[in-house]
PDB file of C-alpha atoms in Angstrom:
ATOM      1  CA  UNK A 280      11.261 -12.558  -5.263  1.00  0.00           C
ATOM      2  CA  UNK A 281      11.004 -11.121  -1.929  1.00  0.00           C
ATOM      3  CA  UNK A 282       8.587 -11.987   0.363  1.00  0.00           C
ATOM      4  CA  UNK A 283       6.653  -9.939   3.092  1.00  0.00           C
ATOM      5  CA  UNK A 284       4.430 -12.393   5.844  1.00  0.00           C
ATOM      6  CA  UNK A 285       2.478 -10.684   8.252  1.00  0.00           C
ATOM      7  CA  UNK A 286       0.400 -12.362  11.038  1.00  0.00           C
ATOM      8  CA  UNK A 287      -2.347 -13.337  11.646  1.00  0.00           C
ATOM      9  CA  UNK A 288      -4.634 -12.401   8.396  1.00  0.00           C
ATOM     10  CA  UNK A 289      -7.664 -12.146  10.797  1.00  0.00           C
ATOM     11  CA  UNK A 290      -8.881 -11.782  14.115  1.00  0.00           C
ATOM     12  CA  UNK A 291     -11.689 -11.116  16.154  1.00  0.00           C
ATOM     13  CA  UNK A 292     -10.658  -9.525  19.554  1.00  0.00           C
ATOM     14  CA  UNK A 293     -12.914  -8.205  22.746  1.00  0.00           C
ATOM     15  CA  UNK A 294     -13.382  -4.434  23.323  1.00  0.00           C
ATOM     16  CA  UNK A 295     -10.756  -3.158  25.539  1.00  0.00           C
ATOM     17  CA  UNK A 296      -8.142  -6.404  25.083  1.00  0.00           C
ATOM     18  CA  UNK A 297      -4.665  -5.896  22.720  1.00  0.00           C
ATOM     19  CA  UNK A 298      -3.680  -7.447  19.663  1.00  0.00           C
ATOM     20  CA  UNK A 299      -0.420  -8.314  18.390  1.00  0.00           C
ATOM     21  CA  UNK A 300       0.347  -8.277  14.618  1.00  0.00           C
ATOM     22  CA  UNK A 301       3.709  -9.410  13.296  1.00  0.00           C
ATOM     23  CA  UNK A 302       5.307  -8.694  10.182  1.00  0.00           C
ATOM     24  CA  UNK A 303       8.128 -10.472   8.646  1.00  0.00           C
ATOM     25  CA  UNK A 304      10.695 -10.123   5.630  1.00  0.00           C
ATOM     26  CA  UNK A 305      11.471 -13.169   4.615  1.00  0.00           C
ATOM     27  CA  UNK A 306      14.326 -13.416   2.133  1.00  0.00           C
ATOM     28  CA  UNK A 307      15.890 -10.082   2.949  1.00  0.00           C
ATOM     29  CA  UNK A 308      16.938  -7.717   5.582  1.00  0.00           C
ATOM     30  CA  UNK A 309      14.865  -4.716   6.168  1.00  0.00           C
ATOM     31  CA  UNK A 310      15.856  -1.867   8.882  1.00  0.00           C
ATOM     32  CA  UNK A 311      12.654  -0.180   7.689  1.00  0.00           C
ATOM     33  CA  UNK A 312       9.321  -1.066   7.422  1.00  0.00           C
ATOM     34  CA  UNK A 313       5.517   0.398   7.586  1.00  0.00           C
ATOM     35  CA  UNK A 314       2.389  -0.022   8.685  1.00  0.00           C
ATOM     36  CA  UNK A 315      -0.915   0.931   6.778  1.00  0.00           C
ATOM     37  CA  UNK A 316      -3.937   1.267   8.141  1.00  0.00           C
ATOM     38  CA  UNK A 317      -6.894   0.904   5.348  1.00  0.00           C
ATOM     39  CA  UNK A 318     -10.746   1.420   5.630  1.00  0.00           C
ATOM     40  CA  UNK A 319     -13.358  -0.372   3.613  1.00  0.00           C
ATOM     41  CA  UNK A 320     -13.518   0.846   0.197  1.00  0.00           C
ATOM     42  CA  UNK A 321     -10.671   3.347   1.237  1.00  0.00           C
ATOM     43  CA  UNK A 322      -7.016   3.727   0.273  1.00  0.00           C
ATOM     44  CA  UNK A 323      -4.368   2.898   2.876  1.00  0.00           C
ATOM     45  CA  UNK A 324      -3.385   5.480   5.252  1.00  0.00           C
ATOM     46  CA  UNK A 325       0.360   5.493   6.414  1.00  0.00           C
ATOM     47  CA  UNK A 326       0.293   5.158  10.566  1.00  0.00           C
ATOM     48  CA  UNK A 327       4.227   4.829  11.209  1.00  0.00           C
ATOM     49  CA  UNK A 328       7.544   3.940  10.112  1.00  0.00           C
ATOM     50  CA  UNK A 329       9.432   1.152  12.384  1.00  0.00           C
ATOM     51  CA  UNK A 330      12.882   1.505  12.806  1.00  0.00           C
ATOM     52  CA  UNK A 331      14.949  -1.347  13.257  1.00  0.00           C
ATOM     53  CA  UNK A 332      16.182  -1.042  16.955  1.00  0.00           C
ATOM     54  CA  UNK A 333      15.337   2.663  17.775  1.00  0.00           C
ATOM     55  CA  UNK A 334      12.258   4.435  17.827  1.00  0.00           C
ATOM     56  CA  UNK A 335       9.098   3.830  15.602  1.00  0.00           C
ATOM     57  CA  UNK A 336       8.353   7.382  13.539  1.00  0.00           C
ATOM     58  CA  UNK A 337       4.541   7.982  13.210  1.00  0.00           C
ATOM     59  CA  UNK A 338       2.486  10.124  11.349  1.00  0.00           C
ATOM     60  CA  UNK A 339       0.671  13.212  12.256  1.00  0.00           C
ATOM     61  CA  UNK A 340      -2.681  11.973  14.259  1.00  0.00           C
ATOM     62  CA  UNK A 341      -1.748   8.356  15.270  1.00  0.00           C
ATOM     63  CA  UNK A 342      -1.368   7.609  18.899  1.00  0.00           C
ATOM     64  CA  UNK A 343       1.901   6.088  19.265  1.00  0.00           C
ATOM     65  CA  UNK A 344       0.412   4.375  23.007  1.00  0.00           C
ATOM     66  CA  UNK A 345      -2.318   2.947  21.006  1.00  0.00           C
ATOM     67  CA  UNK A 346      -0.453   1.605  18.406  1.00  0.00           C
ATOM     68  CA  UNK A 347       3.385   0.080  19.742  1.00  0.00           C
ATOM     69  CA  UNK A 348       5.423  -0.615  17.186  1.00  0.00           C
ATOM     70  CA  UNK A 349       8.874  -3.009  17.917  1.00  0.00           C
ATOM     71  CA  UNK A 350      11.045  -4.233  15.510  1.00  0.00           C
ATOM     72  CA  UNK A 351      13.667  -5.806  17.425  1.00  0.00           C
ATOM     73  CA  UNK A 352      15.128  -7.590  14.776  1.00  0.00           C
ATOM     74  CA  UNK A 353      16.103  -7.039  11.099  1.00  0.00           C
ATOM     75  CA  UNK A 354      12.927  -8.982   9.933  1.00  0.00           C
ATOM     76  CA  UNK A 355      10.840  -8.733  12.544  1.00  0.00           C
ATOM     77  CA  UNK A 356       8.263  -5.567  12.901  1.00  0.00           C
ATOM     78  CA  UNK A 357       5.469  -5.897  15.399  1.00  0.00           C
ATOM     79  CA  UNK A 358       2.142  -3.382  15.670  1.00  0.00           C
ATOM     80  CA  UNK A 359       0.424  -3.831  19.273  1.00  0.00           C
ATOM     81  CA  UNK A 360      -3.085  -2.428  19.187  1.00  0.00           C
ATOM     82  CA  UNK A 361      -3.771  -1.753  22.621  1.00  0.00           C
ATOM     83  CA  UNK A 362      -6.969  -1.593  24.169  1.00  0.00           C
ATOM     84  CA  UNK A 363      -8.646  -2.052  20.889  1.00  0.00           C
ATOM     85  CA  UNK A 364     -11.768  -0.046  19.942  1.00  0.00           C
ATOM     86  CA  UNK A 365     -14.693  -0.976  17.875  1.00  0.00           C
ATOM     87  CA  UNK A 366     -13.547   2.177  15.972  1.00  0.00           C
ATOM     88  CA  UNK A 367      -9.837   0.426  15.692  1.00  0.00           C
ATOM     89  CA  UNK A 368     -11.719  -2.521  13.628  1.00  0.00           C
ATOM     90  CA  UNK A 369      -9.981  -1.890   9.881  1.00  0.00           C
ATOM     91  CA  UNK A 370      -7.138  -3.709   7.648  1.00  0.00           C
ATOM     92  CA  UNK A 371      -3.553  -3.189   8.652  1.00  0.00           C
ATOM     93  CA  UNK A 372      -0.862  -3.830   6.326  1.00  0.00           C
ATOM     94  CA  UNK A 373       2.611  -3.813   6.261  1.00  0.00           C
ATOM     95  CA  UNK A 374       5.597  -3.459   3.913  1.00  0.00           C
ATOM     96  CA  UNK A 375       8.825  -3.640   3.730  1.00  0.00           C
ATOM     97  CA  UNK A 376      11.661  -2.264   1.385  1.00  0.00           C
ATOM     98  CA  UNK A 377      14.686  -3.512  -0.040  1.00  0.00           C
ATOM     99  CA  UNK A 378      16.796  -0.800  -1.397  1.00  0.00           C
ATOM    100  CA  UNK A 379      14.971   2.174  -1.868  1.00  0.00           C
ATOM    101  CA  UNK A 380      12.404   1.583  -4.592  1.00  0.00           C
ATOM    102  CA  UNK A 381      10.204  -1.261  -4.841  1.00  0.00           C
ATOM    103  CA  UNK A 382       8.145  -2.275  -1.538  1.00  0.00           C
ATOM    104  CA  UNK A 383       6.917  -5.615  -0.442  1.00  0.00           C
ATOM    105  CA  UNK A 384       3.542  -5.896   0.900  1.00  0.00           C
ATOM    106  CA  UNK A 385       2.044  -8.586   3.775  1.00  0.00           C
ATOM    107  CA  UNK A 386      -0.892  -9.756   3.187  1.00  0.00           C
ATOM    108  CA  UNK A 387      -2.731  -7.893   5.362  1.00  0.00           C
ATOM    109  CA  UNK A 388      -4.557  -8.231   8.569  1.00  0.00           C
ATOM    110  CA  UNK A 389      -8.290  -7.857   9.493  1.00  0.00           C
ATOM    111  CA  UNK A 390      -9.270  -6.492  12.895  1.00  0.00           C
ATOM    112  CA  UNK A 391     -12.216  -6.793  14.266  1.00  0.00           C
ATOM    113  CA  UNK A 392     -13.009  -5.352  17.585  1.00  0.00           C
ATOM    114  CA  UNK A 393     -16.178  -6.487  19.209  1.00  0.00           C
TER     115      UNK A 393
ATOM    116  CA  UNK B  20      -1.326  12.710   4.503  1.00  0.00           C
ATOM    117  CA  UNK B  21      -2.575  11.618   1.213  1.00  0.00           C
ATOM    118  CA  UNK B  22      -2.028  13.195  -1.769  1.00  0.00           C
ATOM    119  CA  UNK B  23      -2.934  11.164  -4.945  1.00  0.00           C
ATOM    120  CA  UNK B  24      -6.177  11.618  -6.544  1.00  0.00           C
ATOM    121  CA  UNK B  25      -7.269   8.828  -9.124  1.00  0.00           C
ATOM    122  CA  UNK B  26      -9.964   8.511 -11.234  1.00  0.00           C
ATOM    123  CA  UNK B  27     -12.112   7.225 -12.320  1.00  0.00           C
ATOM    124  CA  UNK B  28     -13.069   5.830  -8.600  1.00  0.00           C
ATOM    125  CA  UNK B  29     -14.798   2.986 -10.655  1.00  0.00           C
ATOM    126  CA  UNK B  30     -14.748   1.542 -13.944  1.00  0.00           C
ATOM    127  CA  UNK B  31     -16.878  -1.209 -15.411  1.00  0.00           C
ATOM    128  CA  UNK B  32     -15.702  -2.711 -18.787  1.00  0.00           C
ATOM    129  CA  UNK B  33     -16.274  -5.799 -20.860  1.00  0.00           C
ATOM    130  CA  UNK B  34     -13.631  -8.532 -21.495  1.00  0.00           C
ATOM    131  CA  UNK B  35     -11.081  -7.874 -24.187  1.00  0.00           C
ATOM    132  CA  UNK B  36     -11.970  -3.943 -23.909  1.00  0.00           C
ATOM    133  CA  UNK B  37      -9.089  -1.070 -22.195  1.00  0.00           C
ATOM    134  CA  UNK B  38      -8.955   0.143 -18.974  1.00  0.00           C
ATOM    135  CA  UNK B  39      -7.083   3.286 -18.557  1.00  0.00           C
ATOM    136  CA  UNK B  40      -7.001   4.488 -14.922  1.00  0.00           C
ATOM    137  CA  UNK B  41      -4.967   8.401 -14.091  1.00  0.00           C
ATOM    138  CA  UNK B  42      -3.344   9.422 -10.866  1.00  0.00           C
ATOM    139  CA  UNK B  43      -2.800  13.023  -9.931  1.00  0.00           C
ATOM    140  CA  UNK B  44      -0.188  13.888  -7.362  1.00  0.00           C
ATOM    141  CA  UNK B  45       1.132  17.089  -5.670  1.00  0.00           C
ATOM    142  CA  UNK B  46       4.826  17.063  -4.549  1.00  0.00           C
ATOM    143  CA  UNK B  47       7.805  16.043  -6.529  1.00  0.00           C
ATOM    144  CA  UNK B  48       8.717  12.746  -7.001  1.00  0.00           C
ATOM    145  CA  UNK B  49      11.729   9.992  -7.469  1.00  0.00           C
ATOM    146  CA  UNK B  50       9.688   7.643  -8.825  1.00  0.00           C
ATOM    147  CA  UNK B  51       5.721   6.627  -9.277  1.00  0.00           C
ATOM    148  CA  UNK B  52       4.115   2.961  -8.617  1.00  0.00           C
ATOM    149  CA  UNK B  53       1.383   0.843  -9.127  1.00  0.00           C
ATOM    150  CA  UNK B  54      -0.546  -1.441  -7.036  1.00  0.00           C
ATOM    151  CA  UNK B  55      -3.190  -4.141  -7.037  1.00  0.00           C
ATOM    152  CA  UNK B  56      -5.316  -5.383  -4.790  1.00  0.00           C
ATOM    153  CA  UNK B  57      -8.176  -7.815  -4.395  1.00  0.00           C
ATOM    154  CA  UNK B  58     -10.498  -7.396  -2.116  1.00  0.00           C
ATOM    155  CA  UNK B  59      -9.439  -7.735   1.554  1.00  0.00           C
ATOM    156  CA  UNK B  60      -5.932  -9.084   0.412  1.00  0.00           C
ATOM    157  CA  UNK B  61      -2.660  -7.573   0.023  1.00  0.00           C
ATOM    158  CA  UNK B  62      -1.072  -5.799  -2.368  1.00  0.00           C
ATOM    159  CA  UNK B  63       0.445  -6.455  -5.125  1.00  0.00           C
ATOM    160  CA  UNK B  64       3.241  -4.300  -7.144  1.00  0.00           C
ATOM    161  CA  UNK B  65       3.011  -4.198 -10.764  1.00  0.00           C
ATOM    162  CA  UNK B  66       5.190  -1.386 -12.109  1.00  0.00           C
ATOM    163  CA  UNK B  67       7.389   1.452 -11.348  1.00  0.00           C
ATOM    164  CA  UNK B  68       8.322   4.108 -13.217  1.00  0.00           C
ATOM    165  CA  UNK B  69      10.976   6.505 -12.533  1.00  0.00           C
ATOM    166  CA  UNK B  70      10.802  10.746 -12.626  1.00  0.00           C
ATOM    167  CA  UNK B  71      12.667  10.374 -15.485  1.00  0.00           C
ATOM    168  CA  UNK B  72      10.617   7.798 -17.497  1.00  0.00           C
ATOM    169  CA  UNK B  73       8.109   8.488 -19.674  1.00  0.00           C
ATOM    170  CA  UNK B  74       6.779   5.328 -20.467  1.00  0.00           C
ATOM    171  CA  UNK B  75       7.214   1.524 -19.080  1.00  0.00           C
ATOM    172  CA  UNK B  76       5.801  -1.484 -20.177  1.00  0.00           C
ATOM    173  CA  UNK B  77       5.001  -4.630 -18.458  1.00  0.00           C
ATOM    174  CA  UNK B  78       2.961  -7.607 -20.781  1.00  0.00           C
ATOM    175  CA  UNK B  79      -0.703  -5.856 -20.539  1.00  0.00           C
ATOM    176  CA  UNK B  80       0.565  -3.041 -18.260  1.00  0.00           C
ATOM    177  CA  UNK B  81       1.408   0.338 -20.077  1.00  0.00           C
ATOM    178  CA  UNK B  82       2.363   3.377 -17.706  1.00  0.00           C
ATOM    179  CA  UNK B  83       2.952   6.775 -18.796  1.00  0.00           C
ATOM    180  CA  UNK B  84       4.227   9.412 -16.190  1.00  0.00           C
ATOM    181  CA  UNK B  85       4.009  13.586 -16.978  1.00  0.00           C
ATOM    182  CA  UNK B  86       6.141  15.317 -14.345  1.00  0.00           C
ATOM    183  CA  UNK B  87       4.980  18.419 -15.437  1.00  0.00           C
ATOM    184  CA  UNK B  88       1.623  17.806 -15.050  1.00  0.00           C
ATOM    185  CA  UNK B  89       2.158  15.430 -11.904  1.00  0.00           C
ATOM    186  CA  UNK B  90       0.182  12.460 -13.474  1.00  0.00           C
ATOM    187  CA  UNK B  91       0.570   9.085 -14.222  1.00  0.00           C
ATOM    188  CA  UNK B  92      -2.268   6.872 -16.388  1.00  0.00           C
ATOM    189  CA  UNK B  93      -2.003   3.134 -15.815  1.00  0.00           C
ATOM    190  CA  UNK B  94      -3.202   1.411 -18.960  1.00  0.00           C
ATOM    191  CA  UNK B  95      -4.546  -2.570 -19.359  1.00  0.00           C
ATOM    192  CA  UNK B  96      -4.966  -3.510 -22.457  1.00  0.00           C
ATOM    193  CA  UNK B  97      -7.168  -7.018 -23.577  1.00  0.00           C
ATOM    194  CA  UNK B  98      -8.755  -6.665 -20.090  1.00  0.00           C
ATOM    195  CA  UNK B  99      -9.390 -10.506 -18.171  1.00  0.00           C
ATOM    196  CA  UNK B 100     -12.250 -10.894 -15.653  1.00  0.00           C
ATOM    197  CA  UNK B 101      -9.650 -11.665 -13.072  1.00  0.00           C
ATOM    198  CA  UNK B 102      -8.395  -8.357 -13.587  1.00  0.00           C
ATOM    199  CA  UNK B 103     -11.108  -7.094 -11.635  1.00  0.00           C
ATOM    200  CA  UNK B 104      -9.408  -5.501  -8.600  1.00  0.00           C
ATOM    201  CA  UNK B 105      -8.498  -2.435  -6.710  1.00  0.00           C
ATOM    202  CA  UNK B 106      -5.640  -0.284  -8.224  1.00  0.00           C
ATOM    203  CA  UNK B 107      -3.391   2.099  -6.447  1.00  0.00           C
ATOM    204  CA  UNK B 108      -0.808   4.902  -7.265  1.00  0.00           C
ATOM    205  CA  UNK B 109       2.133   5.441  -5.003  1.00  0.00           C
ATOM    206  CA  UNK B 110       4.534   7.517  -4.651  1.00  0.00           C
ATOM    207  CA  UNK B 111       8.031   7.906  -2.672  1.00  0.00           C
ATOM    208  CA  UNK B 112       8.409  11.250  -0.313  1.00  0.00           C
ATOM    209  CA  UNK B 113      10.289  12.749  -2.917  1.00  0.00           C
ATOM    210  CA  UNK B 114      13.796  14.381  -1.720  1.00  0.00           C
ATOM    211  CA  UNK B 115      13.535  12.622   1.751  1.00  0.00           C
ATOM    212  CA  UNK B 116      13.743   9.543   0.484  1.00  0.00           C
ATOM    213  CA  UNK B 117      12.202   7.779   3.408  1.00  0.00           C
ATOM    214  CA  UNK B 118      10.618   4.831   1.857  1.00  0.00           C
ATOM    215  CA  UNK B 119       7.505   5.827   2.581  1.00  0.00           C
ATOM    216  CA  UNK B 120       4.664   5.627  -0.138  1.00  0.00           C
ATOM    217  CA  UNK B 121       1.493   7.949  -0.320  1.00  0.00           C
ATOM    218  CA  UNK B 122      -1.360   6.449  -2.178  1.00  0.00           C
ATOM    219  CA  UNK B 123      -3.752   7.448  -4.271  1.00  0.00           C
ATOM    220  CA  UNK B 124      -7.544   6.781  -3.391  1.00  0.00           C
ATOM    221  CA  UNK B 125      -7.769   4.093  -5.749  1.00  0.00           C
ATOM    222  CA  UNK B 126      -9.780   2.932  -8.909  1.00  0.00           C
ATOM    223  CA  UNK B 127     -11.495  -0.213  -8.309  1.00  0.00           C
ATOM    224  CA  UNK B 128     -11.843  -2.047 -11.587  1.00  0.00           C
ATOM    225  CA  UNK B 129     -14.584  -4.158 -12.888  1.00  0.00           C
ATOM    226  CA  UNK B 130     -14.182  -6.677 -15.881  1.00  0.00           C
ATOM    227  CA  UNK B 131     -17.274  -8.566 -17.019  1.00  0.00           C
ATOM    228  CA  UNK B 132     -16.675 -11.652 -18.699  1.00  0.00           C
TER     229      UNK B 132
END
């Protein structure tokens, strides 16, 4: 079946620094894929849609500075959180479709800003 | 912005017994999915259904949808301890048929062995 990898499933970052999250499809092609933001003992909150060599979309109330999306390739989606916040500490997660009905999941990445 | 309501928000059951967990959603729909996860991991899909299913069935996993009543119950029958997770309802952006998924708030299951 299809495969979603995201990277790295954890880190620990300084107040103020940026941190790089990849996400990868990895048996299939995807020219669309999102990023979830998710807090403890919450449900996951859609932040943006990244579009395969144009513009990321994002939702109402995330900062598209704070949070760069590229996805430069057709398996390939990067979220930049820059100058990371304590209050930016939370689990990101991807996914990525193929066709239009089932998504594929990473596994998820937990920030910690100290 | 979310839009699913689930409940129960937590259910505790014994080994062997039923868990039946609802979602409640507001716009239309094309179709209606379910989602595991375990703590601090990924997740997982275990069913869709369409709009214009009623009923699906997947070994343990029974899922009923009611357009009319936008709700869906997921349903686990002969429950396992490792069942014990965090379940999700999703749904598609109806007519824009973006990809994206809106998700429910979630039923985190217990199973005691």
């Amino acid at each position: 079946g299809a495969v979603v990898s995201q990277h790295p499933s954890r880190v620990i970052c300084k107040s103020g620094t940026s941190v790089k999250i990849e996400c990868r499809s990895l048996d299939f092609q995807a020219t669309t894929m999102f990023w979830y933001r998710q807090f403890p003992k919450q449900s996951l909150m859609l932040m943006a849609t990244s579009n395969e060599g144009s513009k990321a979309t994002y939702e109402q109330g995330v900062e598209k500075d704070k949070f760069l999306i590229n996805h430069a390739s057709l398996t390939l989606s990067t979220l930049t959180v820059t100058s990371a916040h304590p209050e930016d500490s939370s689990f990101y997660i991807c996914s990525a479709h193929r066709g239009w009905s089932e998504a594929f999941f990473g596994q998820g990445t937990r920030l910690t800003v100290v | 912005s979310q839009q699913g309501e689930e409940d129960p928000q937590a259910l505790s059951i014994q080994e062997g017994e039923n868990a039946t967990m609802n979602c409640s959603y507001k716009t239309s729909i094309n179709n209606l999915q379910w989602y595991r996860q375990n703590s601090g991991r990924g997740l997982v899909h275990l069913i869709l259904i369409r709009s214009n299913e009623r009923e699906k069935h997947s070994g343990r996993l029974r899922v009923t949808l009611d357009t009319s009543k936008k709700s869906s119950s997921l349903l686990i029958t002969a429950s396992r301890a490792a069942d014990t997770a965090s379940y999700f309802c999703a749904t598609d952006a109806g007519s824009s048929n973006t990809g994206k998924l809106i998700f429910g708030q979630g039923t985190t299951l217990q199973v005691k062995p």
